PDB file of C-alpha atoms in Angstrom:
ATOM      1  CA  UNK A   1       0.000   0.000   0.000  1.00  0.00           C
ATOM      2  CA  UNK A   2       1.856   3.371  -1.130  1.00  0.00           C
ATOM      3  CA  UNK A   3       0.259   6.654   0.144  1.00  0.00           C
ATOM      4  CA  UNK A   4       0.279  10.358  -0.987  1.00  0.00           C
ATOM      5  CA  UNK A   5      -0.650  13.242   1.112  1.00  0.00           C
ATOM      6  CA  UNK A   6      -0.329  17.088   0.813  1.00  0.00           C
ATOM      7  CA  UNK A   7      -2.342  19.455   2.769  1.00  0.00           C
ATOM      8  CA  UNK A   8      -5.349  18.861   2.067  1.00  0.00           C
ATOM      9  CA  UNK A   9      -6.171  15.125   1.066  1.00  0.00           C
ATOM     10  CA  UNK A  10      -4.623  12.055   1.830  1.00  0.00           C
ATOM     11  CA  UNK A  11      -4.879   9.029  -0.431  1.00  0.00           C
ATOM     12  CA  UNK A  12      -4.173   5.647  -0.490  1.00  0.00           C
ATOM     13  CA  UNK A  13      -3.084   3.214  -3.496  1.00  0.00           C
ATOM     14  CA  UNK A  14      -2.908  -0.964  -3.632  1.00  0.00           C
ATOM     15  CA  UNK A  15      -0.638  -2.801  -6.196  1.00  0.00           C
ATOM     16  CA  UNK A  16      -3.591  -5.323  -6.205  1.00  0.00           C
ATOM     17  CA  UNK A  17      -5.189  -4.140  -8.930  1.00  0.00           C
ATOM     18  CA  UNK A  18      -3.422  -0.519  -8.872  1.00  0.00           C
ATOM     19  CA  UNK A  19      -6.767   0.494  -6.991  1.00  0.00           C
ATOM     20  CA  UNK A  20      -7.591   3.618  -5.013  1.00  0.00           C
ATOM     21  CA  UNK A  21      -8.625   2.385  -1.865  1.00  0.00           C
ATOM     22  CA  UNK A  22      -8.807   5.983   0.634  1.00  0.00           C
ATOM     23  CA  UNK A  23      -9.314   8.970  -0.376  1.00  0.00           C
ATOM     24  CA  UNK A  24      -9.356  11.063   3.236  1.00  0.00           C
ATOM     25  CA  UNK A  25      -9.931  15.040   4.225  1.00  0.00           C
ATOM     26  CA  UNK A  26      -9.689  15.960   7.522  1.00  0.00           C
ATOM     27  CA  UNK A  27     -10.449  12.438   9.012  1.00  0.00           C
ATOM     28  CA  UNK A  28     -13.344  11.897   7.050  1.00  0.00           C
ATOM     29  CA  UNK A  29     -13.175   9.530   4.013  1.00  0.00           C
ATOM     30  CA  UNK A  30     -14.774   9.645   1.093  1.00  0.00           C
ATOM     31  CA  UNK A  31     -14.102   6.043  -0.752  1.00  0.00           C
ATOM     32  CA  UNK A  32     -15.992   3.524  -0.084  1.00  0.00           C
ATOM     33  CA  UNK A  33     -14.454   0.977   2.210  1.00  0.00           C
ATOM     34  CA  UNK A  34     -15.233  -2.323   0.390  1.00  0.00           C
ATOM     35  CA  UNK A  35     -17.297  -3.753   2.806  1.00  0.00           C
ATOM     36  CA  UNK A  36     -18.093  -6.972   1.318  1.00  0.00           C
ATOM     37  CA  UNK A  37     -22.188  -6.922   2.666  1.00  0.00           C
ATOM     38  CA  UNK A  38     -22.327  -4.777  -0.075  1.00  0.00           C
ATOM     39  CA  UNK A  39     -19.241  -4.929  -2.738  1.00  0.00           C
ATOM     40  CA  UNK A  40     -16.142  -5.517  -1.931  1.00  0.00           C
ATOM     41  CA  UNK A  41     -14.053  -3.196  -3.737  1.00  0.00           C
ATOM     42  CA  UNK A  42     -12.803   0.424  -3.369  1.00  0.00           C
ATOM     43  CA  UNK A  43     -12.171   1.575  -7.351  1.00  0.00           C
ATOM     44  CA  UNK A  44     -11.420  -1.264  -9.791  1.00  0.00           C
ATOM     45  CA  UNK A  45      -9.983  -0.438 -13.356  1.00  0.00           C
ATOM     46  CA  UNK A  46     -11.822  -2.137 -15.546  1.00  0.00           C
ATOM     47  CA  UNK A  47      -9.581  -3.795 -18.097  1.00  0.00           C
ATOM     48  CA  UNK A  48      -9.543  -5.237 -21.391  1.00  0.00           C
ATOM     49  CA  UNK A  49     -13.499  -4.525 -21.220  1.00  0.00           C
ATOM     50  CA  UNK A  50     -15.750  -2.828 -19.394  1.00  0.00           C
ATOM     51  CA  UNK A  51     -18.788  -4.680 -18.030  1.00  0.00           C
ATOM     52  CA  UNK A  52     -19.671  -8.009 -19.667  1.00  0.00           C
ATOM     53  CA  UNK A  53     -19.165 -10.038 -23.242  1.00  0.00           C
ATOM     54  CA  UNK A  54     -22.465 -12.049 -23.854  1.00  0.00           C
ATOM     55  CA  UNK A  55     -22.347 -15.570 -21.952  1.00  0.00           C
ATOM     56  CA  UNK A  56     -19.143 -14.397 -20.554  1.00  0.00           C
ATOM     57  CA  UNK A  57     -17.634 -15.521 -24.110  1.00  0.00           C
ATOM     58  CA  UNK A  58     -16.207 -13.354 -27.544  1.00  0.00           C
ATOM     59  CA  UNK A  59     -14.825 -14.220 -30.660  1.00  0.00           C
ATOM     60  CA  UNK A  60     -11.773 -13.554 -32.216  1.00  0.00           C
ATOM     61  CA  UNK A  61     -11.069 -14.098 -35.802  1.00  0.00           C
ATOM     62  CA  UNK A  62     -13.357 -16.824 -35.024  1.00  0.00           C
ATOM     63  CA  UNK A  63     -11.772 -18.359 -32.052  1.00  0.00           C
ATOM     64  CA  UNK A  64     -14.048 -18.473 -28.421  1.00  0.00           C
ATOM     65  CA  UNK A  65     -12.325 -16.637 -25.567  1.00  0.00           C
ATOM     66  CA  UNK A  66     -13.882 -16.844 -22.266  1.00  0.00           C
ATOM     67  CA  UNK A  67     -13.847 -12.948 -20.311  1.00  0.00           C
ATOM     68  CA  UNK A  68     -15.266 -12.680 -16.727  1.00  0.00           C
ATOM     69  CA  UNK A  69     -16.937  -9.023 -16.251  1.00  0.00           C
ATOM     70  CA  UNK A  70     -15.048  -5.837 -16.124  1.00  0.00           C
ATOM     71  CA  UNK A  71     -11.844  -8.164 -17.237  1.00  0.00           C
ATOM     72  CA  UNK A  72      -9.342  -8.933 -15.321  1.00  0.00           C
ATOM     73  CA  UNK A  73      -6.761  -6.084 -14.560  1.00  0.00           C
ATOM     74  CA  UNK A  74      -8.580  -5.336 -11.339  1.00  0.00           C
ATOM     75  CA  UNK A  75      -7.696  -9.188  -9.788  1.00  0.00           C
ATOM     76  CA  UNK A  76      -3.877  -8.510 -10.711  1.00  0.00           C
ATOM     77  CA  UNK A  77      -0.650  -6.905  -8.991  1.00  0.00           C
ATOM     78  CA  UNK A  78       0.765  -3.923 -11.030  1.00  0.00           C
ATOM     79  CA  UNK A  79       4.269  -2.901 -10.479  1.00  0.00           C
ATOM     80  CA  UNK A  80       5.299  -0.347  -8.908  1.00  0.00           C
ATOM     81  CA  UNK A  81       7.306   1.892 -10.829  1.00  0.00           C
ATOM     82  CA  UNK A  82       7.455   5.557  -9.930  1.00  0.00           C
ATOM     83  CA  UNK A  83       6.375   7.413  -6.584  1.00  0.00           C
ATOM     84  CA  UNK A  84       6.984  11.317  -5.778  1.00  0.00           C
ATOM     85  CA  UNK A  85       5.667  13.354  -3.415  1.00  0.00           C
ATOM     86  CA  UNK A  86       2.800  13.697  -5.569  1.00  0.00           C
ATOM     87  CA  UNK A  87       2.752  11.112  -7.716  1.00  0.00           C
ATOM     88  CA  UNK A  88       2.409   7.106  -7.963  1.00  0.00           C
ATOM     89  CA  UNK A  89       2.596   4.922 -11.353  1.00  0.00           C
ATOM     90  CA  UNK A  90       1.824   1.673 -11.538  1.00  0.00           C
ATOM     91  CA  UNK A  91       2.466  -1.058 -14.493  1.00  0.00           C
ATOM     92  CA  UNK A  92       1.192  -4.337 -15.440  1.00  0.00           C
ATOM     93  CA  UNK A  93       2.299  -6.136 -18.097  1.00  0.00           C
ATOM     94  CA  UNK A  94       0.940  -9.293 -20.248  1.00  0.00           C
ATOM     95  CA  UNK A  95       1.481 -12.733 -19.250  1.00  0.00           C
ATOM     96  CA  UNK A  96       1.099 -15.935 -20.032  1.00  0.00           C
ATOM     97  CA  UNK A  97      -2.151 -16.114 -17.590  1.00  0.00           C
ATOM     98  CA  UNK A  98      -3.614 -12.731 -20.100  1.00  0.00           C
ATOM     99  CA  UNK A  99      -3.059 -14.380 -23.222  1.00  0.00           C
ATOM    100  CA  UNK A 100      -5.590 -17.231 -22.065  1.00  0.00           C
ATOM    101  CA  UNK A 101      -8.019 -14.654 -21.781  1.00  0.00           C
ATOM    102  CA  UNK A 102      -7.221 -12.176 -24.268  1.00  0.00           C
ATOM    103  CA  UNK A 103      -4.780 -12.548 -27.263  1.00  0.00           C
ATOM    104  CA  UNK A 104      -2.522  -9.768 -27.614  1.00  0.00           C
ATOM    105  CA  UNK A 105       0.000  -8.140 -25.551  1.00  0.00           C
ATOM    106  CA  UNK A 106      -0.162  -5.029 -23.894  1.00  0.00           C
ATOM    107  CA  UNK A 107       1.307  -2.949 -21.297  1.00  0.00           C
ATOM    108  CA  UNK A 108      -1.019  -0.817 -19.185  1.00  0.00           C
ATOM    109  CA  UNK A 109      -0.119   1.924 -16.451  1.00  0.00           C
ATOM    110  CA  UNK A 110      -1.792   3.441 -14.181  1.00  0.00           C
ATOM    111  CA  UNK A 111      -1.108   6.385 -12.423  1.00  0.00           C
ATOM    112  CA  UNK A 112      -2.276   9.010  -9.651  1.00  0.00           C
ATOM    113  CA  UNK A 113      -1.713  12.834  -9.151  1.00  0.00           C
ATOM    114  CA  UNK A 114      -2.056  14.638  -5.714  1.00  0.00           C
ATOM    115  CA  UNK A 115      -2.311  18.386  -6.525  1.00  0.00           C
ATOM    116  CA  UNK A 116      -4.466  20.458  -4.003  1.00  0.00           C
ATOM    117  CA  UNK A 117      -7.862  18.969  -3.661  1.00  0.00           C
ATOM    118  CA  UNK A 118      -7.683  16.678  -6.857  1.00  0.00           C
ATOM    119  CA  UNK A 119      -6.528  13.310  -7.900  1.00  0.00           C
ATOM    120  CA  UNK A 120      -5.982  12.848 -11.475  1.00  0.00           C
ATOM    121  CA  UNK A 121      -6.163   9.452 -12.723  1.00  0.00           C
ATOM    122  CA  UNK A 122      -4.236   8.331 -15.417  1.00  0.00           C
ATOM    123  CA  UNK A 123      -4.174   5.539 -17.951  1.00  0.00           C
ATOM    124  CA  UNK A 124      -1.782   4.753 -20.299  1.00  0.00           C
ATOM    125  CA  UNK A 125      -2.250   1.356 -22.516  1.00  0.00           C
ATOM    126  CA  UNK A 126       0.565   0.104 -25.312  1.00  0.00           C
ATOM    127  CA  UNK A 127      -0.185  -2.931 -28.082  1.00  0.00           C
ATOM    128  CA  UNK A 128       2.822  -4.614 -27.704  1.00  0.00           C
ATOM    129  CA  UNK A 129       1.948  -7.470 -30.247  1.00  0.00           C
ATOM    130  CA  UNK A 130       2.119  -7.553 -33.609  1.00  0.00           C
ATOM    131  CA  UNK A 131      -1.021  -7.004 -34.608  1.00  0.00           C
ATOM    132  CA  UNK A 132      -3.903  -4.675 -34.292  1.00  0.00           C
ATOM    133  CA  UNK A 133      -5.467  -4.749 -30.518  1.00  0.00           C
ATOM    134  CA  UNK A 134      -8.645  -3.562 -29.315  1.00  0.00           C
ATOM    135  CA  UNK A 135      -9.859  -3.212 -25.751  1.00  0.00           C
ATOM    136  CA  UNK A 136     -11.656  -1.061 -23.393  1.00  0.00           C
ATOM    137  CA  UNK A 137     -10.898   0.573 -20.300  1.00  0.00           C
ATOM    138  CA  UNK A 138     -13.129   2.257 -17.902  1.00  0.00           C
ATOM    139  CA  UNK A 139     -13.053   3.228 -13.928  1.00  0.00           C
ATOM    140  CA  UNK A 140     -15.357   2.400 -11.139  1.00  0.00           C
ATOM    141  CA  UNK A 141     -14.872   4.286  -8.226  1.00  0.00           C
ATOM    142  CA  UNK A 142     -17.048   3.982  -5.024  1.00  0.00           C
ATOM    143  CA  UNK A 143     -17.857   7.203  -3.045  1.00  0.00           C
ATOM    144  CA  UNK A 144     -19.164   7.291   0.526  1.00  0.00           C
ATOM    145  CA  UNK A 145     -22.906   8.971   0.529  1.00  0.00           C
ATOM    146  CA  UNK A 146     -22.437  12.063   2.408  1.00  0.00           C
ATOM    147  CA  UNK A 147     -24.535  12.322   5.941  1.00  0.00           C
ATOM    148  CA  UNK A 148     -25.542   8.670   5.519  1.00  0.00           C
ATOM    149  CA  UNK A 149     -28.279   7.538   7.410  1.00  0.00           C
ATOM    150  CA  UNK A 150     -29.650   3.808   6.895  1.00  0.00           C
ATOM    151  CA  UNK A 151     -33.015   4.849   8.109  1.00  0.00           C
ATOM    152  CA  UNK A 152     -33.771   7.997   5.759  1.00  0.00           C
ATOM    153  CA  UNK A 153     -34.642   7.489   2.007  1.00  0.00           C
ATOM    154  CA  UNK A 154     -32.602  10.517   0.750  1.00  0.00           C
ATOM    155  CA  UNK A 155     -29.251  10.585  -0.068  1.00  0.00           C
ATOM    156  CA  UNK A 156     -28.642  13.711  -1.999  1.00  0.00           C
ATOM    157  CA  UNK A 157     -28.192  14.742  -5.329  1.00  0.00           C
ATOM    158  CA  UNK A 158     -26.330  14.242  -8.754  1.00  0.00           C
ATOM    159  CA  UNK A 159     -25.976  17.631 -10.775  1.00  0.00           C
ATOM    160  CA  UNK A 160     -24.225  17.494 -14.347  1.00  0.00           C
ATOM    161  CA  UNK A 161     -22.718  19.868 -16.895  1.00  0.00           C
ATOM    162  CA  UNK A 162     -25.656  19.596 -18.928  1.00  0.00           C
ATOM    163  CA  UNK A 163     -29.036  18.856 -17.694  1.00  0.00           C
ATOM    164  CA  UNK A 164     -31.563  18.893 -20.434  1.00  0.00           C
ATOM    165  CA  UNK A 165     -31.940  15.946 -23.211  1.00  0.00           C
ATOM    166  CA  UNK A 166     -30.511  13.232 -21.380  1.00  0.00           C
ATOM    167  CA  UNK A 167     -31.160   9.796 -22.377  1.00  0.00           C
ATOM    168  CA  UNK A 168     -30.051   6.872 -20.949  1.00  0.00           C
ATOM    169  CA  UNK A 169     -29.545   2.983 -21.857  1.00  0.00           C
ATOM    170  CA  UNK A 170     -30.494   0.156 -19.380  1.00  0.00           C
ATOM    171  CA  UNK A 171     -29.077  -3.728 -18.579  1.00  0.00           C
ATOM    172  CA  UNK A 172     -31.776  -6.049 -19.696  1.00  0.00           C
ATOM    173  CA  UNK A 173     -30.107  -9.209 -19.689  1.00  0.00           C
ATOM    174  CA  UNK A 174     -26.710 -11.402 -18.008  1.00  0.00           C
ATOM    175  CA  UNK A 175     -25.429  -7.835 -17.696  1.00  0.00           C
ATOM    176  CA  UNK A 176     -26.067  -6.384 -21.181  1.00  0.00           C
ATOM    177  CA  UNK A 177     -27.730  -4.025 -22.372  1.00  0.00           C
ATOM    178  CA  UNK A 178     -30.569  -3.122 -24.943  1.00  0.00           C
ATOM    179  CA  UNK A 179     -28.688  -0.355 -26.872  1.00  0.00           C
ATOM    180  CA  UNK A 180     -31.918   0.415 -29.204  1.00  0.00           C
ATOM    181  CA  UNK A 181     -34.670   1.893 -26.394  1.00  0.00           C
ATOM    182  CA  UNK A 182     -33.826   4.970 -24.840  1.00  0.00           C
ATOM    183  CA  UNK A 183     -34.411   5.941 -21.615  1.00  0.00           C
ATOM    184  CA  UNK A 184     -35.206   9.986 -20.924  1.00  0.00           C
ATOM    185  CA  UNK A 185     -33.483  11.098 -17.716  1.00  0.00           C
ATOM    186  CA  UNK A 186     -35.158  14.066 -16.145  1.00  0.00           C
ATOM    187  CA  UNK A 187     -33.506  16.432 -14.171  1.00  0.00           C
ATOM    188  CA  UNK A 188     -35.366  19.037 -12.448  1.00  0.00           C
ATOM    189  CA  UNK A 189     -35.204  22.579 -13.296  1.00  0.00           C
ATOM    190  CA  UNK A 190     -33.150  23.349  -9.668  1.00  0.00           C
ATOM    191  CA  UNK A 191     -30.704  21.123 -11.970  1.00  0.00           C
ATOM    192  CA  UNK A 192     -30.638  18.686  -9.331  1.00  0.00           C
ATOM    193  CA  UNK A 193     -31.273  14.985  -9.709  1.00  0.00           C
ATOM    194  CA  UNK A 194     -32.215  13.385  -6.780  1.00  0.00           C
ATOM    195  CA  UNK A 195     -31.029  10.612  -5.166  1.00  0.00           C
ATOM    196  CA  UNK A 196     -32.912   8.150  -3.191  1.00  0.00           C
ATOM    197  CA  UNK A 197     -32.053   4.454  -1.292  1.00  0.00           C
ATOM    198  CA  UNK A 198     -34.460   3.134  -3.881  1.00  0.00           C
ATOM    199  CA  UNK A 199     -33.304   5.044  -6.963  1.00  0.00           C
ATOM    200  CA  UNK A 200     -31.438   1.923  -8.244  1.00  0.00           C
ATOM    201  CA  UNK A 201     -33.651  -0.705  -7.719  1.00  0.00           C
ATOM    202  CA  UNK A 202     -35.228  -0.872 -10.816  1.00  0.00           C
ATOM    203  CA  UNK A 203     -32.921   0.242 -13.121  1.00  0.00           C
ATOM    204  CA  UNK A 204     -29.738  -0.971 -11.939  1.00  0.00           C
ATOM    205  CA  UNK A 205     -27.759   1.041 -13.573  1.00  0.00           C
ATOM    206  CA  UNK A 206     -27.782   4.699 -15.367  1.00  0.00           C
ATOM    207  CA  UNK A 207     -25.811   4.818 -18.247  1.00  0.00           C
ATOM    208  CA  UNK A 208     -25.260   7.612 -20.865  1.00  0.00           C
ATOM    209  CA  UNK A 209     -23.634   7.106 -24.033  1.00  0.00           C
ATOM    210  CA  UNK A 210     -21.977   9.602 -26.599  1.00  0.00           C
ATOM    211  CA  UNK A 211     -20.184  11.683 -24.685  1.00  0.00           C
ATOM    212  CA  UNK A 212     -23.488  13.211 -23.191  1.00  0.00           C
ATOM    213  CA  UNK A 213     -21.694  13.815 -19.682  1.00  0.00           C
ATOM    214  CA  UNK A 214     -18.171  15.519 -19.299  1.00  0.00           C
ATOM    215  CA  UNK A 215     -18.672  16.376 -15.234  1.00  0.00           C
ATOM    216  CA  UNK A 216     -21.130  14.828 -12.405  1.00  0.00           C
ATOM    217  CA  UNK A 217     -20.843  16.140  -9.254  1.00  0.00           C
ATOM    218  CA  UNK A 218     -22.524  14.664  -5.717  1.00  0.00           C
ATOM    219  CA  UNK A 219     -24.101  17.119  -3.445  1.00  0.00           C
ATOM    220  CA  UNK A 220     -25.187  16.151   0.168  1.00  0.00           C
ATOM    221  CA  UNK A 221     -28.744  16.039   0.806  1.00  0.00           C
ATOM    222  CA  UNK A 222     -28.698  20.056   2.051  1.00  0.00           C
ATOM    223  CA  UNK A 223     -27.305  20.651  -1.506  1.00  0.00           C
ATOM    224  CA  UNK A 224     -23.728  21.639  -0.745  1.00  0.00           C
ATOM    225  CA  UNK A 225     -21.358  20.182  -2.985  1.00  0.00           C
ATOM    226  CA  UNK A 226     -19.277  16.934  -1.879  1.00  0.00           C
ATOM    227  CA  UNK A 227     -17.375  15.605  -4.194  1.00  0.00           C
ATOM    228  CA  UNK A 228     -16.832  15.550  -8.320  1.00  0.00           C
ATOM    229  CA  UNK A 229     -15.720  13.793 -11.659  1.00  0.00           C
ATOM    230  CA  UNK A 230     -14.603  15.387 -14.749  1.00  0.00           C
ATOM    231  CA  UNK A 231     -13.659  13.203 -17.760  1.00  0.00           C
ATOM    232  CA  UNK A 232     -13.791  13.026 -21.427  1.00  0.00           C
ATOM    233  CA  UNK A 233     -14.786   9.251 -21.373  1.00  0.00           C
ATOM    234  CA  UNK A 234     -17.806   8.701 -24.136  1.00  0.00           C
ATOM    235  CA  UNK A 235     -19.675   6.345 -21.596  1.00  0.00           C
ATOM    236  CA  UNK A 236     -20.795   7.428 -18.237  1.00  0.00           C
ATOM    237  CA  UNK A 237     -21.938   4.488 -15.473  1.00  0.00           C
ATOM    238  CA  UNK A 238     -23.900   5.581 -12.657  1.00  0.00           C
ATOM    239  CA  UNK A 239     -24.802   2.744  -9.774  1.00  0.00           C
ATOM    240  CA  UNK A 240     -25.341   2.241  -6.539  1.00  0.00           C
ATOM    241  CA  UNK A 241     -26.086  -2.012  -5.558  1.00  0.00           C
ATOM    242  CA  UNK A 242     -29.723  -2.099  -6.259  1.00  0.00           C
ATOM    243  CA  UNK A 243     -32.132  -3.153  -3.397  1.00  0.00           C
ATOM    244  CA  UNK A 244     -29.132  -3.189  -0.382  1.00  0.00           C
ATOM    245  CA  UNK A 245     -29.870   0.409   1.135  1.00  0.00           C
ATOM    246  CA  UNK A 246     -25.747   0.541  -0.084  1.00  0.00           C
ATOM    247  CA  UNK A 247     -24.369   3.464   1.557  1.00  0.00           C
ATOM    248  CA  UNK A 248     -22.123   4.350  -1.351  1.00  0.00           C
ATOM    249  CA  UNK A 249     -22.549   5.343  -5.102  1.00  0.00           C
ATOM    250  CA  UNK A 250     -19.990   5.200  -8.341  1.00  0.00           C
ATOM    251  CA  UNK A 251     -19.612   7.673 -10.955  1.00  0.00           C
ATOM    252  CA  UNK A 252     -18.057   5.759 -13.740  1.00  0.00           C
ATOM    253  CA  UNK A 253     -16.019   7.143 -16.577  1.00  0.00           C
ATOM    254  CA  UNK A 254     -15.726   4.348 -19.790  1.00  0.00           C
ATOM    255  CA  UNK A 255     -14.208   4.210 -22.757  1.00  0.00           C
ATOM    256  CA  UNK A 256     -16.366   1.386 -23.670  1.00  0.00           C
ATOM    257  CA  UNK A 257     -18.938  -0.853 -21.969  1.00  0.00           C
ATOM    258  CA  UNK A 258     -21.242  -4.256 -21.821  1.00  0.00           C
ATOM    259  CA  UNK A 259     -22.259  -5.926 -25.048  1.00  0.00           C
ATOM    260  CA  UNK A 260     -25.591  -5.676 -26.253  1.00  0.00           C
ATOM    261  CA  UNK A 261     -27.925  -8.590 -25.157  1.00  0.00           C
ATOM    262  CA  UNK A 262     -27.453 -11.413 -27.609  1.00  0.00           C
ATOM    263  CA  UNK A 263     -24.061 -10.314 -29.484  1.00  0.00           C
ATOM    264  CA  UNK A 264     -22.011 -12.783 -30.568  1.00  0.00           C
ATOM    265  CA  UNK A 265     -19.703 -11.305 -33.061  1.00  0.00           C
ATOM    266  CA  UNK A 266     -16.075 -10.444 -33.447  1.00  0.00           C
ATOM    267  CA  UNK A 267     -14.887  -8.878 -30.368  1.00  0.00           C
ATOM    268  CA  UNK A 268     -13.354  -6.027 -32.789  1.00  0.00           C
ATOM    269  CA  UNK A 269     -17.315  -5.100 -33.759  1.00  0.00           C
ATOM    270  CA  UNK A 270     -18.094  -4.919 -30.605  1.00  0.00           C
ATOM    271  CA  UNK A 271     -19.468  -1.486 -29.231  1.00  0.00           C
ATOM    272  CA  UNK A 272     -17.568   1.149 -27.977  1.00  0.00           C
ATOM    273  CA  UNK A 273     -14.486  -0.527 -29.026  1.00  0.00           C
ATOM    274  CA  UNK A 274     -11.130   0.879 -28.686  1.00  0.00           C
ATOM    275  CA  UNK A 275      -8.351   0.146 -31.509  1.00  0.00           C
ATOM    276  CA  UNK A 276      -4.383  -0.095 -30.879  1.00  0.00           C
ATOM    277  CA  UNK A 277      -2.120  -0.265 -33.922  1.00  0.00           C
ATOM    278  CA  UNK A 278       1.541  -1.966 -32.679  1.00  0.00           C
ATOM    279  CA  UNK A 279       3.479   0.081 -30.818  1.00  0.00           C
ATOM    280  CA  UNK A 280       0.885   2.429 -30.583  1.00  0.00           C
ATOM    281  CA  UNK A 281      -0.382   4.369 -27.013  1.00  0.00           C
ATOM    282  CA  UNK A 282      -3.622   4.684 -25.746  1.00  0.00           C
ATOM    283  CA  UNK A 283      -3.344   8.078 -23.148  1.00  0.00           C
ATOM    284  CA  UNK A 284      -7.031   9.085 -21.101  1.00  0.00           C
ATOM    285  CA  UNK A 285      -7.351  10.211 -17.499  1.00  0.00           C
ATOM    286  CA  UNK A 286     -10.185  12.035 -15.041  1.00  0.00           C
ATOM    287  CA  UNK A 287      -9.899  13.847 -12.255  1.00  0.00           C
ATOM    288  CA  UNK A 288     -12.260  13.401  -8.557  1.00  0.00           C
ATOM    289  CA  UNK A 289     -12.606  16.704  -7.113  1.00  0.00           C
ATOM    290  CA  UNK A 290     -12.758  16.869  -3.381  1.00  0.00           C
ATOM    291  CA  UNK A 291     -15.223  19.458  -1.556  1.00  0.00           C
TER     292      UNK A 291
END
């Protein structure tokens, strides 16, 4: 466990998984603690896909891989190989165990900025095969509800950098999605979008395609602001464990996500695909914001 702190925030990083697992301001903490009555992780990277491939299984140039969800960077031990007084990088590279899984070599790092009240998140991924790669990559970081109170139905409130014309996709089956019906999502004129110990229980999980989102932030339930995300991911995930009363929600930037209930083509056709020529880099990274 490596740890950063300046004077305002102090975080905390595993090489399992090069995961986030405390983000703290004056003794309060703001990650979720990975109690496993609820989910058991802090802030996975999700690696080579995001979500899940149909029947756990893609193709590739016609040969049957078998993917668990969210892949399988997030169950591994990166490297450690660079820490400053602001700074941590991580590395994992392929390995015999990956190449079961997924065919083509790759490097990915992972690294973390301290600066004030932000952490900047950064992922770099390299094709180091021979041939073309594609992949996805997406976080999943857990956030404490503010003022949490088991026994009270509201849990504050999402605001966004755009609030009007929202539309939404939903899961509808083994953790895929129906990518044809869209789903409006309404945010009150306050531009507040409330949130609710029930607001996931039918719908699992909100998620916004093409780029629609470039900034959530949480506000506590007396509106004050909390904590925030900005990104340039094209996918944004928004769950909490549906039907738990979870005291914790993610705010998820992808570059990618699930397949779309029943797909069982080429893994390169998949949606939301991202493509790596040899050699080539793949550079993204958000930033959480600290109130």
């Amino acid at each position: 466990m490596q740890t950063l702190k300046n004077d305002i925030l102090s975080i905390s990083v595993d090489n399992h998984g090069a995961e986030l697992t405390s983000i703290n301001k004056n003794g309060v903490e703001y990650l979720w603690q990975a109690d496993p009555a609820f989910w058991k992780r802090h802030s996975p990277v999700l690696f080579p896909i995001v979500g899940s491939v149909w029947d756990g299984k893609y193709m590739v140039d016609g040969k049957q891989y078998a993917l668990g969800q969210h892949g399988f960077a997030r169950d591994m031990d990166f490297e450690l190989i660079d820490k400053g007084l602001d700074h941590l990088a991580y590395r994992l590279d392929s390995n015999p165990l990956t190449l079961e899984k997924y065919p083509w070599s790759f490097r990915l790092e992972i690294g973390y900025e301290l600066k004030n009240n932000e952490i900047r998140v950064i992922w770099k991924v390299r094709n180091t095969s021979d041939k073309q790669m594609y992949f996805q990559i997406g976080a999943h970081p857990a956030f404490n509800y503010p003022d949490y109170c088991a026994d009270k139905k509201e849990r504050g409130f999402f605001s966004f950098d755009r609030s009007e014309g929202l539309e939404c996709i939903r899961i509808v089956e083994k953790g895929c999605v129906d990518a044809e019906t869209l789903h409006p999502l309404e945010v009150p004129q306050n531009g507040l979008y409330p949130l609710a110990s029930d607001t996931f229980d039918v719908i699992d999980t909100i998620m916004l395609q093409n780029s629609q989102l470039k900034r959530v932030t949480l506000h506590k339930p007396d509106k004050s602001k909390w904590l925030e995300l900005t990104f340039d991911a094209p996918v944004t995930g928004l769950w909490s464990p549906p039907r738990k009363n979870a005291p914790f929600i993610c705010i998820e930037p992808w570059f990618g996500r699930c397949d779309r209930a029943g797909y069982t083509g080429e893994f390169k056709d998949r949606d939301w695909i991202n493509t790596l020529a040899p050699g080539e880099d793949f550079n993204a990274s958000y930033i959480i914001r600290i109130f």
